[in-house]
Coordinates of C-alpha atoms in Angstrom, one line a residue:
M206 CA 103.9 87.5 86.5
K207 CA 105.1 85.4 83.7
S208 CA 105.8 81.7 84.2
N209 CA 109.5 82.0 83.5
E210 CA 109.8 84.9 86.0
L211 CA 108.1 82.8 88.7
E212 CA 110.4 80.0 88.0
T213 CA 113.5 82.2 88.3
M214 CA 112.1 83.8 91.5
R215 CA 111.5 80.4 93.1
K216 CA 115.1 79.4 92.3
S217 CA 116.3 82.6 93.9
F218 CA 114.1 82.0 96.9
N219 CA 115.5 78.4 97.3
T220 CA 119.0 79.9 97.4
V221 CA 118.0 82.2 100.2
K222 CA 116.3 79.3 102.1
N223 CA 119.4 77.1 101.9
R224 CA 121.6 79.9 103.1
S225 CA 119.4 81.0 106.0
N226 CA 118.5 77.4 107.1
S227 CA 122.2 76.7 107.6
I228 CA 122.6 79.4 110.3
K229 CA 119.2 80.4 111.6
D230 CA 119.1 77.6 114.1
S231 CA 122.5 78.3 115.6
P232 CA 122.7 79.3 119.3
S233 CA 123.7 82.9 118.4
S234 CA 120.9 83.2 115.9
K235 CA 118.3 82.0 118.4
R236 CA 119.6 84.5 121.0
L237 CA 119.4 87.3 118.4
I238 CA 115.8 86.3 117.5
K239 CA 114.7 86.4 121.1
L240 CA 116.5 89.7 121.7
V241 CA 114.9 91.4 118.6
Q242 CA 111.4 90.1 119.5
K243 CA 111.7 91.8 122.9
V244 CA 113.1 95.0 121.3
K245 CA 110.3 95.3 118.8
K246 CA 107.5 94.5 121.3
Y247 CA 108.9 97.1 123.7
S248 CA 109.4 99.7 120.9
I249 CA 105.8 99.4 119.6
E250 CA 104.3 99.5 123.1
H251 CA 106.3 102.6 123.9
K252 CA 106.2 104.2 120.5
N253 CA 105.0 107.6 121.6
E254 CA 107.7 108.2 124.2
L255 CA 110.4 106.8 121.8
F256 CA 109.1 109.2 119.1
D257 CA 109.5 112.2 121.4
E258 CA 113.0 111.0 122.4
I259 CA 114.2 110.5 118.9
C260 CA 113.0 114.0 117.8
K261 CA 115.1 115.5 120.7
S262 CA 118.1 113.4 119.9
F263 CA 118.0 114.3 116.2
R264 CA 117.9 118.0 116.9
R265 CA 120.8 117.6 119.4
N266 CA 122.7 115.9 116.6
D267 CA 122.0 118.8 114.1
I268 CA 119.7 116.5 112.1
D269 CA 116.5 118.2 110.8
V270 CA 113.5 116.2 111.6
K271 CA 110.0 116.4 110.2
F272 CA 106.8 114.5 110.9
A273 CA 104.6 113.3 108.0
K274 CA 101.1 112.2 108.9
N275 CA 100.7 110.7 105.4
S276 CA 102.4 110.3 102.1
K277 CA 101.1 113.7 100.9
D278 CA 102.9 115.4 103.7
A279 CA 106.1 113.5 103.1
L280 CA 106.1 114.3 99.3
S281 CA 105.5 118.0 100.1
Y282 CA 108.5 118.1 102.4
I283 CA 110.6 116.4 99.7
D284 CA 109.4 118.9 97.1
D285 CA 110.4 121.8 99.2
L286 CA 113.9 120.4 99.9
L287 CA 114.5 119.6 96.2
N288 CA 113.5 123.1 95.2
E289 CA 115.7 124.6 97.9
Y290 CA 118.7 122.7 96.4
D291 CA 117.7 123.2 92.8
A292 CA 117.9 119.4 92.3
K293 CA 118.1 118.2 88.7
V294 CA 118.9 114.6 89.5
I295 CA 118.6 112.5 92.7
A296 CA 120.7 109.6 93.9
K297 CA 118.3 107.1 95.4
A298 CA 119.0 104.0 97.6
K299 CA 116.6 101.0 97.9
S300 CA 113.7 101.8 100.2
N301 CA 110.3 100.2 100.6
T302 CA 109.1 103.3 102.3
L303 CA 109.9 105.5 99.3
G304 CA 107.9 102.9 97.2
E305 CA 105.1 103.2 99.7
I306 CA 104.7 107.0 99.0
N307 CA 105.2 106.5 95.3
L308 CA 108.2 108.9 95.2
K309 CA 109.3 108.3 91.6
D310 CA 105.9 108.6 90.1
H311 CA 105.4 111.9 92.0
L312 CA 108.7 113.6 91.0
N313 CA 109.3 115.4 87.6
I314 CA 113.1 115.2 87.9
E315 CA 115.4 112.3 87.2
V316 CA 115.8 109.7 90.0
I317 CA 118.7 107.3 89.6
E318 CA 118.4 104.0 91.5
T319 CA 121.9 103.1 92.9
D320 CA 121.0 99.6 94.0
L321 CA 121.7 97.2 91.1
G322 CA 118.4 95.3 91.4
D323 CA 116.3 98.4 91.6
R324 CA 118.2 100.0 88.7
I325 CA 117.5 97.0 86.5
L326 CA 113.8 97.3 87.3
Q327 CA 114.0 101.0 86.7
L328 CA 115.5 100.3 83.2
K329 CA 112.8 97.7 82.6
K330 CA 110.3 100.7 82.7
T331 CA 107.1 98.6 82.6
D332 CA 105.9 95.6 84.7
N333 CA 108.8 96.5 87.1
K334 CA 107.4 95.9 90.6
P335 CA 110.0 94.3 92.9
V336 CA 109.5 90.7 94.1
H337 CA 111.5 90.7 97.3
P338 CA 112.5 93.5 99.8
T339 CA 116.2 92.9 99.4
G340 CA 116.3 91.1 96.1
P341 CA 113.9 93.2 93.9
A342 CA 114.9 91.7 90.6
S343 CA 115.1 88.1 91.8
H344 CA 112.7 87.0 89.1
L345 CA 114.8 88.0 86.2
N346 CA 117.5 85.8 84.7
V347 CA 120.8 87.0 83.2
R348 CA 119.4 86.8 79.6
E349 CA 116.5 89.0 80.4
I350 CA 118.6 91.5 82.4
A351 CA 121.1 91.8 79.5
K352 CA 118.2 92.5 77.1
I353 CA 116.8 95.2 79.5
V354 CA 120.2 96.9 79.9
N355 CA 121.0 96.9 76.2
G356 CA 117.6 98.1 75.2
S357 CA 117.4 100.9 77.7
L358 CA 121.0 102.2 77.6
D359 CA 121.8 101.5 74.0
A360 CA 124.5 99.1 75.2
N361 CA 125.9 95.8 73.9
V362 CA 126.7 93.8 77.1
H363 CA 126.8 90.1 76.9
E364 CA 124.8 87.7 79.1
N365 CA 127.5 87.9 81.8
P366 CA 126.7 89.0 85.3
R367 CA 130.0 90.8 85.9
E368 CA 129.9 92.6 82.6
I369 CA 126.4 93.8 83.3
M370 CA 127.2 94.9 86.8
E371 CA 130.3 96.9 85.7
F372 CA 128.4 98.6 82.8
V373 CA 125.5 99.6 85.1
R374 CA 127.9 100.9 87.8
I375 CA 129.8 103.1 85.4
D376 CA 126.6 104.4 83.9
V377 CA 125.1 105.2 87.4
L378 CA 128.2 107.0 88.6
K379 CA 128.4 109.1 85.5
R380 CA 124.7 110.2 85.8
L381 CA 125.3 111.2 89.4
E382 CA 128.4 113.3 88.9
N383 CA 126.4 116.5 89.4
A384 CA 123.8 115.3 91.8
R385 CA 123.5 117.3 95.0
V386 CA 120.8 115.3 96.7
G387 CA 120.6 111.7 97.9
I388 CA 117.5 110.0 99.3
S389 CA 117.1 106.8 101.2
G390 CA 115.1 104.9 103.7
A391 CA 116.5 103.3 106.9
N392 CA 116.5 99.9 108.5
A393 CA 116.3 101.1 112.1
I394 CA 116.7 104.3 114.1
A395 CA 117.9 104.6 117.6
A396 CA 116.0 107.0 119.9
E397 CA 118.7 107.4 122.6
E398 CA 121.6 108.3 120.3
G399 CA 119.6 109.9 117.5
S400 CA 121.3 107.5 115.0
I401 CA 120.1 106.1 111.7
V402 CA 121.2 102.6 110.7
M403 CA 121.2 101.5 107.1
A404 CA 122.5 98.1 105.8
H405 CA 123.7 97.3 102.3
N406 CA 126.0 95.0 100.4
E407 CA 126.9 97.2 97.4
G408 CA 128.2 100.3 99.0
N409 CA 125.7 102.4 97.2
I410 CA 124.2 104.0 100.4
S411 CA 127.6 105.5 101.0
I412 CA 127.3 107.3 97.6
V413 CA 123.9 108.6 98.5
S414 CA 124.9 109.9 101.9
L415 CA 127.9 111.8 100.4
K416 CA 125.6 114.3 98.5
D417 CA 125.1 117.8 99.9
L418 CA 121.7 117.0 101.1
H419 CA 120.7 113.5 102.4
I420 CA 117.0 113.0 102.9
I421 CA 115.9 109.9 104.9
V422 CA 112.3 108.8 104.9
V423 CA 111.5 106.2 107.5
G424 CA 108.4 104.8 109.2
I425 CA 107.8 105.5 112.8
D426 CA 107.7 101.7 113.3
K427 CA 111.5 101.6 112.8
I428 CA 112.3 103.4 116.0
V429 CA 114.0 101.3 118.7
P430 CA 115.5 102.4 122.1
T431 CA 119.2 102.2 121.5
L432 CA 121.9 101.9 118.8
E433 CA 122.7 98.4 120.0
D434 CA 119.0 97.5 119.5
A435 CA 119.0 99.0 116.0
I436 CA 122.1 97.0 115.0
S437 CA 120.5 93.8 116.4
V438 CA 117.5 94.4 114.2
V439 CA 119.7 94.9 111.1
K440 CA 121.7 91.8 111.8
L441 CA 118.5 89.7 112.1
E442 CA 117.1 91.1 108.9
A443 CA 120.3 90.2 107.1
L444 CA 120.2 86.7 108.5
F445 CA 116.7 86.0 107.2
A446 CA 116.8 88.1 104.1
T447 CA 120.1 86.9 102.6
G448 CA 121.3 84.0 104.8
N449 CA 124.4 86.0 106.1
Y450 CA 125.2 86.9 109.6
V451 CA 125.8 90.5 108.6
T452 CA 125.8 92.7 105.5
S453 CA 128.9 94.0 103.8
Y454 CA 128.2 97.5 105.0
M455 CA 126.3 99.0 107.9
N456 CA 126.1 102.8 107.8
V457 CA 125.4 104.6 111.1
I458 CA 124.5 108.3 110.5
S459 CA 124.3 110.5 113.6
G460 CA 124.6 113.9 112.0
P461 CA 125.9 115.8 109.0
S462 CA 129.5 115.6 107.8
K463 CA 131.8 117.9 109.9
T464 CA 135.3 118.4 111.1
A465 CA 137.0 120.5 113.8
D466 CA 140.6 119.7 112.9
I467 CA 141.5 123.4 112.3
E468 CA 141.8 125.2 115.6
K469 CA 138.9 123.2 116.8
K470 CA 136.5 125.3 114.8
L471 CA 133.5 123.3 113.6
L472 CA 133.2 123.1 109.8
K473 CA 130.4 121.2 108.0
N474 CA 130.5 119.3 104.7
M475 CA 134.0 117.8 104.7
Y476 CA 133.2 114.8 102.5
G477 CA 129.6 113.9 103.3
A478 CA 126.3 115.7 103.6
E479 CA 126.2 119.3 104.8
R480 CA 122.6 118.6 105.8
V481 CA 120.6 115.5 106.9
V482 CA 116.8 115.6 107.0
V483 CA 114.8 112.8 108.5
I484 CA 111.1 112.5 107.6
L485 CA 109.3 110.3 110.1
L486 CA 106.4 108.8 108.3
D487 CA 103.1 107.7 110.0
N488 CA 100.9 107.0 107.0
G489 CA 98.5 104.7 108.9
R490 CA 101.0 103.2 111.3
S491 CA 99.4 104.8 114.3
E492 CA 96.1 102.9 113.5
A493 CA 97.7 99.7 112.5
I494 CA 97.5 96.4 114.4
E495 CA 100.6 96.3 116.6
E496 CA 101.8 92.9 115.3
C497 CA 102.0 94.4 111.8
L498 CA 104.6 96.9 113.0
Y499 CA 106.9 94.2 114.3
C500 CA 108.1 93.5 110.7
I501 CA 111.8 94.0 110.0
G502 CA 111.5 93.7 106.2
C503 CA 113.4 90.4 105.8
G504 CA 110.9 88.9 103.3
N505 CA 111.2 85.4 104.7
C506 CA 107.4 85.2 104.9
I507 CA 107.1 85.5 101.1
V508 CA 110.0 83.1 100.4
H509 CA 108.0 80.4 102.2
C510 CA 104.5 81.5 101.1
P511 CA 102.8 79.0 98.8
V512 CA 100.5 81.6 97.3
Y513 CA 103.3 84.1 96.7
N514 CA 105.4 81.4 95.1
S515 CA 102.5 80.6 92.8
V516 CA 101.4 84.2 91.7
G517 CA 104.3 86.4 92.7
N518 CA 104.0 90.1 93.4
E519 CA 100.3 90.2 92.5
F520 CA 99.9 89.2 96.1
G521 CA 100.7 92.3 98.2
F522 CA 100.6 96.1 98.2
N523 CA 103.2 98.4 96.4
N524 CA 106.6 97.4 97.8
Y525 CA 105.0 95.5 100.7
L526 CA 104.7 92.0 99.4
G527 CA 102.6 89.0 100.5
G528 CA 100.2 88.8 103.3
R529 CA 101.8 91.4 105.5
G530 CA 101.6 93.9 102.7
V531 CA 97.9 93.1 102.2
A532 CA 97.4 93.8 106.0
M533 CA 99.3 97.1 106.0
S534 CA 97.4 98.3 102.9
K535 CA 94.2 98.6 105.0
F536 CA 95.9 101.2 107.2
I537 CA 98.1 102.9 104.6
E538 CA 95.2 103.2 102.1
D539 CA 91.7 101.7 102.8
D540 CA 89.5 98.6 102.9
E541 CA 89.0 98.4 99.2
T542 CA 92.8 98.5 98.6
C543 CA 93.2 95.8 101.1
F544 CA 90.7 93.6 99.3
N545 CA 92.2 94.3 95.9
S546 CA 95.8 93.6 97.2
G547 CA 94.9 89.9 97.7
L548 CA 92.9 89.7 101.0
Y549 CA 91.3 86.5 99.8
M550 CA 94.3 85.0 98.0
C551 CA 95.8 83.8 101.3
T552 CA 95.2 80.2 102.2
L553 CA 95.6 81.0 105.9
C554 CA 98.1 78.1 106.2
G555 CA 100.4 80.0 108.6
L556 CA 103.7 79.3 107.0
C557 CA 104.4 83.0 107.0
T558 CA 104.1 83.1 110.8
L559 CA 106.1 79.9 111.2
N560 CA 109.0 81.3 109.2
C561 CA 108.9 84.9 110.5
P562 CA 111.6 85.7 113.1
L563 CA 109.2 87.9 114.9
S564 CA 106.3 85.3 114.7
I565 CA 103.9 87.9 113.2
P566 CA 100.5 86.1 113.0
T567 CA 99.8 87.4 109.5
N568 CA 97.3 84.6 108.7
E569 CA 95.2 85.4 111.8
I570 CA 95.3 89.1 111.0
L571 CA 94.1 88.5 107.5
E572 CA 91.3 86.1 108.7
N573 CA 90.0 88.8 111.0
M574 CA 90.3 91.4 108.3
R575 CA 88.2 89.2 106.0
K576 CA 85.4 89.3 108.6
L577 CA 85.5 93.1 108.7
S578 CA 85.8 93.4 104.9
T579 CA 82.7 91.2 104.4
D580 CA 80.7 93.4 106.8
I581 CA 81.3 96.4 104.6
G582 CA 80.7 94.7 101.3
F583 CA 84.2 93.7 100.1
Y584 CA 84.3 90.0 99.3
P585 CA 84.6 87.8 96.2
K586 CA 81.5 87.9 94.0
A587 CA 81.4 84.1 93.9
H588 CA 81.2 84.0 97.7
G589 CA 78.4 86.5 97.6
K590 CA 76.4 84.4 95.1
I591 CA 76.7 81.4 97.4
K592 CA 75.6 83.4 100.3
D593 CA 72.5 84.7 98.4
N594 CA 71.7 81.1 97.3
V595 CA 71.8 79.8 100.9
S596 CA 69.7 82.7 102.1
Q597 CA 67.0 82.3 99.3
N598 CA 67.1 78.6 98.5
N599 CA 68.6 77.1 101.7
S600 CA 71.3 75.7 99.4
P601 CA 74.5 77.0 98.0
Y602 CA 73.4 76.1 94.5

């Protein structure tokens, strides 16, 4: 990342720190932290039975459910659905899971990001990896954003945040007028009720969910027992990701749009989707270290990470940023990807764990992964040279 981008990112991160620090130590926040810790621990320990329960609940709610062992399976399901609906353009909401499977690179049809930050990065075209789970464009200042919008959309907006926002909003809505398909991720899913919970501030997920077909791709690690648990997870994510007690919107989807207001006869597709399809994604999660799956995606670890604040999104894997992203890359991809994602960038200082609401021991996980990586030949060349010198000369030199 460029030095000016890193500077802007650090300023954005400081804003988040100040907001969250003002409320995260309140009695209600502490109670919420303890509650979600218990929920996530229970959910991961009972993931198989919760998986079976949510599949039954989805079918009961008239939600189509598919299981994807890997990204290839997920993309294949999506391709089939898009062909079925003859999709020419897709309305997409922010989703780290869709970034994980590289959806946009895979598709040959137009995908329109509805989240403002993601749309800005999409218009940037190159060097457009996000820097934060909920604030993807936090490294770009208003001058750079205006330049991106003007250059990509042949516009003439001034360096004014509201003017930029309104122009992008109008452009997005116009491009989505004939879209029949919306696609998103989810923040949490409730096994008992068969409900999907999605949090947002912009209202854009509501637009996505109103298309004829709503596809939701979500990792199996997002399953929790009940709707109350799911909402607690989303509240805690908002608290640590944005410094707010709750987001502006929290969509709960428990089935396709329907009405029975005419002679109690059930009719689908009143205003919202006529069909909801949930793709439950494994993609290495079944083999992952349990603590890695506790993550709620708040990004507070990278906000406090000295390495990430120095190098930015070079430290991490795809949309999974920082040390936790490096750890997950081993299971999503392989050991070589884990090494190349920044396995040896981490200082093992533990600030990520200290500032994680779930107390995920990321530094310990990475330290153990380094040992395993060294055993199979993935380690810095400089370290290898020192090792050879010690072995041959009894000295590191």
